[in-house]
Short mmCIF file of N, CA and C and ligand atoms in Angstrom, two decimals:
data_model
loop_
_atom_site.label_atom_id
_atom_site.label_comp_id
_atom_site.label_asym_id
_atom_site.label_seq_id
_atom_site.Cartn_x
_atom_site.Cartn_y
_atom_site.Cartn_z
N UNK A 1 12.43 -1.51 -7.51
CA UNK A 1 12.97 -2.12 -6.06
C UNK A 1 12.67 -2.87 -6.59
N UNK A 2 12.91 -4.39 -5.57
CA UNK A 2 12.53 -5.89 -5.78
C UNK A 2 11.24 -6.12 -4.80
N UNK A 3 10.06 -7.12 -4.98
CA UNK A 3 8.85 -7.71 -5.36
C UNK A 3 9.30 -8.96 -5.02
N UNK A 4 9.10 -9.18 -3.61
CA UNK A 4 8.53 -11.12 -3.26
C UNK A 4 7.45 -11.12 -3.70
N UNK A 5 6.80 -12.23 -3.68
CA UNK A 5 5.97 -12.72 -4.41
C UNK A 5 4.92 -13.88 -3.29
N UNK A 6 3.81 -14.09 -2.46
CA UNK A 6 3.77 -15.88 -1.50
C UNK A 6 2.40 -15.65 -2.26
N UNK A 7 1.95 -17.14 -3.38
CA UNK A 7 0.76 -17.55 -3.27
C UNK A 7 0.03 -18.70 -2.59
N UNK A 8 -1.14 -17.98 -2.52
CA UNK A 8 -1.98 -19.95 -2.27
C UNK A 8 -2.52 -19.70 -2.78
N UNK A 9 -2.65 -19.53 -4.60
CA UNK A 9 -3.67 -20.15 -5.63
C UNK A 9 -5.16 -18.84 -5.64
N UNK A 10 -4.89 -18.44 -4.53
CA UNK A 10 -6.35 -17.21 -4.66
C UNK A 10 -6.14 -16.24 -5.00
N UNK A 11 -5.17 -15.95 -3.76
CA UNK A 11 -4.64 -13.91 -3.97
C UNK A 11 -3.03 -14.41 -3.61
N UNK A 12 -2.01 -13.35 -3.99
CA UNK A 12 -0.85 -13.16 -3.85
C UNK A 12 -0.05 -12.49 -3.53
N UNK A 13 0.21 -12.48 -2.15
CA UNK A 13 1.04 -12.03 -1.29
C UNK A 13 2.13 -10.61 -1.72
N UNK A 14 2.21 -9.13 -2.20
CA UNK A 14 2.95 -8.63 -2.56
C UNK A 14 4.02 -7.87 -1.58
N UNK A 15 5.56 -7.90 -1.48
CA UNK A 15 5.95 -7.47 -0.27
C UNK A 15 6.92 -6.96 -0.84
N UNK A 16 7.74 -6.24 0.03
CA UNK A 16 8.84 -4.60 -0.69
C UNK A 16 9.31 -4.32 -0.01
N UNK A 17 10.85 -5.29 0.52
CA UNK A 17 11.37 -4.74 1.69
C UNK A 17 12.16 -3.46 2.13
N UNK A 18 12.17 -2.98 0.80
CA UNK A 18 12.76 -1.56 0.83
C UNK A 18 11.80 -0.73 1.95
N UNK A 19 10.45 -0.89 1.83
CA UNK A 19 9.61 0.27 1.98
C UNK A 19 8.77 -0.69 3.26
N UNK A 20 8.57 -1.59 3.99
CA UNK A 20 8.95 -2.53 5.20
C UNK A 20 9.44 -1.14 6.28
N UNK A 21 8.30 -0.69 7.30
CA UNK A 21 8.96 -0.29 8.52
C UNK A 21 9.02 -0.84 9.87
N UNK A 22 8.83 -2.31 9.74
CA UNK A 22 8.83 -2.90 10.35
C UNK A 22 7.68 -2.56 12.15
N UNK A 23 6.89 -2.51 11.53
CA UNK A 23 6.31 -1.79 12.68
C UNK A 23 5.48 -3.24 13.27
N UNK A 24 5.38 -4.87 12.82
CA UNK A 24 5.14 -5.61 12.99
C UNK A 24 3.48 -5.76 13.44
N UNK A 25 2.67 -4.41 12.72
CA UNK A 25 1.14 -4.69 12.40
C UNK A 25 1.07 -5.94 12.09
N UNK A 26 1.84 -6.41 10.60
CA UNK A 26 1.20 -7.32 9.76
C UNK A 26 1.20 -8.69 10.26
N UNK A 27 2.19 -9.00 11.49
CA UNK A 27 2.51 -10.38 12.37
C UNK A 27 1.45 -10.25 13.66
N UNK A 28 1.25 -8.92 14.32
CA UNK A 28 0.61 -9.43 15.00
C UNK A 28 -0.77 -9.53 14.66
N UNK A 29 -1.60 -8.73 13.34
CA UNK A 29 -3.06 -9.29 13.32
C UNK A 29 -3.13 -10.99 12.71
N UNK A 30 -1.92 -11.11 11.88
CA UNK A 30 -2.48 -12.79 11.37
C UNK A 30 -0.75 -13.17 11.23
N UNK A 31 -0.64 -13.93 13.00
CA UNK A 31 0.96 -14.14 12.93
C UNK A 31 1.23 -15.54 12.81
N UNK A 32 -0.12 -16.84 11.81
CA UNK A 32 0.20 -18.11 11.41
C UNK A 32 1.03 -17.25 9.97
N UNK A 33 0.68 -16.56 9.22
CA UNK A 33 0.93 -15.76 8.15
C UNK A 33 1.77 -15.40 7.97
N UNK A 34 2.18 -14.77 9.07
CA UNK A 34 3.95 -13.99 8.88
C UNK A 34 4.62 -14.48 10.44
N UNK A 35 5.64 -14.76 9.48
CA UNK A 35 6.73 -14.97 10.93
C UNK A 35 7.87 -15.12 10.56
N UNK A 36 8.49 -13.71 10.72
CA UNK A 36 9.74 -13.05 10.88
C UNK A 36 10.64 -13.93 10.79
N UNK A 37 11.01 -14.71 11.60
CA UNK A 37 11.95 -15.31 11.53
C UNK A 37 12.14 -16.83 10.80
N UNK A 38 10.95 -17.13 10.21
CA UNK A 38 11.48 -18.21 8.81
C UNK A 38 11.97 -17.59 7.26
N UNK A 39 12.48 -18.07 6.77
CA UNK A 39 12.16 -17.81 5.59
C UNK A 39 11.63 -19.21 4.69
N UNK A 40 10.77 -18.62 4.48
CA UNK A 40 10.03 -17.34 3.49
C UNK A 40 9.09 -17.20 5.13
N UNK A 41 9.12 -15.65 4.98
CA UNK A 41 8.39 -15.35 5.78
C UNK A 41 6.84 -14.97 5.75
N UNK A 42 6.08 -14.92 4.55
CA UNK A 42 5.05 -15.38 4.08
C UNK A 42 4.63 -16.17 4.58
N UNK A 43 3.36 -16.80 4.48
CA UNK A 43 2.92 -18.46 4.57
C UNK A 43 1.11 -18.46 4.08
N UNK A 44 0.76 -17.38 3.11
CA UNK A 44 -0.25 -16.81 2.84
C UNK A 44 -1.75 -18.23 2.94
N UNK A 45 -1.15 -19.33 2.65
CA UNK A 45 -1.94 -20.55 2.96
C UNK A 45 -2.66 -20.45 4.12
N UNK A 46 -1.79 -19.70 5.10
CA UNK A 46 -2.89 -19.75 6.41
C UNK A 46 -4.34 -19.34 6.86
N UNK A 47 -4.68 -18.05 5.85
CA UNK A 47 -5.50 -17.44 6.00
C UNK A 47 -6.20 -17.14 4.58
N UNK A 48 -7.80 -17.13 4.58
CA UNK A 48 -8.37 -16.50 3.31
C UNK A 48 -7.81 -15.28 2.74
N UNK A 49 -8.70 -15.04 1.61
CA UNK A 49 -8.40 -13.87 0.72
C UNK A 49 -9.14 -12.49 1.04
N UNK A 50 -9.61 -13.25 1.79
CA UNK A 50 -10.61 -11.65 2.51
C UNK A 50 -9.82 -11.61 3.91
N UNK A 51 -8.94 -12.60 4.47
CA UNK A 51 -8.69 -11.77 5.80
C UNK A 51 -7.03 -11.13 5.23
N UNK A 52 -6.50 -12.13 4.56
CA UNK A 52 -5.08 -11.22 3.77
C UNK A 52 -5.32 -10.13 3.31
N UNK A 53 -6.65 -9.74 2.66
CA UNK A 53 -6.51 -8.74 2.07
C UNK A 53 -7.14 -7.31 2.77
N UNK A 54 -7.82 -7.41 3.96
CA UNK A 54 -8.31 -6.63 5.06
C UNK A 54 -6.73 -6.38 5.75
N UNK A 55 -6.01 -7.20 5.64
CA UNK A 55 -5.03 -6.51 6.65
C UNK A 55 -3.98 -6.62 6.16
N UNK A 56 -3.64 -7.00 4.44
CA UNK A 56 -2.51 -6.13 3.80
C UNK A 56 -3.45 -4.34 3.54
N UNK A 57 -4.20 -4.04 3.58
CA UNK A 57 -5.13 -2.70 3.67
C UNK A 57 -4.45 -1.60 3.93
N UNK A 58 -4.39 -2.66 5.65
CA UNK A 58 -3.63 -2.62 6.91
C UNK A 58 -2.57 -2.04 6.98
N UNK A 59 -2.18 -2.40 6.83
CA UNK A 59 -0.31 -2.14 6.55
C UNK A 59 0.32 -0.63 6.66
N UNK A 60 0.50 -0.23 7.42
CA UNK A 60 1.14 1.23 7.56
C UNK A 60 2.18 1.71 6.07
N UNK A 61 3.21 1.44 5.76
CA UNK A 61 3.71 1.90 5.00
C UNK A 61 3.94 1.22 3.09
N UNK A 62 3.05 0.51 3.32
CA UNK A 62 2.39 0.40 1.54
C UNK A 62 3.26 -0.80 1.17
N UNK A 63 4.39 -1.04 2.17
CA UNK A 63 4.82 -2.47 2.02
C UNK A 63 4.05 -3.64 0.93
N UNK A 64 3.23 -3.36 1.98
CA UNK A 64 2.81 -4.90 1.26
C UNK A 64 1.29 -4.63 0.26
N UNK A 65 1.38 -5.21 -0.09
CA UNK A 65 0.56 -5.48 -1.44
C UNK A 65 -0.31 -6.19 -2.27
N UNK A 66 -1.17 -6.00 -2.85
CA UNK A 66 -2.06 -7.87 -2.82
C UNK A 66 -2.20 -7.39 -4.47
N UNK A 67 -2.40 -9.28 -4.87
CA UNK A 67 -3.07 -9.22 -6.40
C UNK A 67 -3.95 -10.43 -6.52
N UNK A 68 -5.01 -10.75 -6.96
CA UNK A 68 -6.30 -11.50 -7.46
C UNK A 68 -5.54 -12.59 -8.21
N UNK A 69 -4.73 -13.90 -7.96
CA UNK A 69 -4.90 -14.84 -8.77
C UNK A 69 -5.84 -15.47 -9.76
N UNK A 70 -7.21 -15.09 -8.80
CA UNK A 70 -8.20 -15.54 -10.18
C UNK A 70 -8.73 -14.98 -10.55
N UNK A 71 -8.90 -14.53 -11.82
CA UNK A 71 -9.50 -13.53 -12.55
C UNK A 71 -11.14 -12.75 -11.79
N UNK A 72 -11.91 -13.89 -11.21
CA UNK A 72 -12.50 -14.14 -11.64
C UNK A 72 -14.04 -13.47 -9.90
N UNK A 73 -12.21 -13.83 -9.37
CA UNK A 73 -12.61 -12.88 -8.08
C UNK A 73 -11.61 -11.28 -8.04
N UNK A 74 -11.15 -10.54 -9.25
CA UNK A 74 -10.90 -10.26 -9.40
C UNK A 74 -11.91 -8.50 -9.31
N UNK A 75 -11.35 -7.84 -8.46
CA UNK A 75 -12.60 -6.80 -7.57
C UNK A 75 -11.73 -5.54 -8.14
N UNK A 76 -10.51 -4.95 -8.47
CA UNK A 76 -9.67 -4.36 -8.96
C UNK A 76 -9.49 -4.01 -10.64
S1 SF4 B 101 2.51 -4.65 8.76
FE1 SF4 B 101 3.54 -3.75 6.52
S2 SF4 B 101 5.48 -2.36 7.39
FE2 SF4 B 101 3.98 -3.18 9.06
S3 SF4 B 101 6.54 -4.64 9.38
FE3 SF4 B 101 4.56 -5.48 8.13
S4 SF4 B 101 4.76 -5.20 6.12
FE4 SF4 B 101 6.18 -4.25 7.11
#
């Protein structure tokens, strides 16, 4: 399955298009980060890592996941 990656230097947003059920929850929660009409449609610089993590954990399909870019901030 293809995974798209979007990094802001602190956190990388990972998105698997095939899993996305287009609920739009990500867009409603962080409209500056997720702009479905644009390419690329994810702009991780528009939010900090904490806001992105919180939102990604609410993605109902599991299409969105994340990876911390800085080892010091890695809680996983
Ligand atoms: S919240 Fe998850 S399932 Fe819903 S549109 Fe965003 S990526 Fe897709």
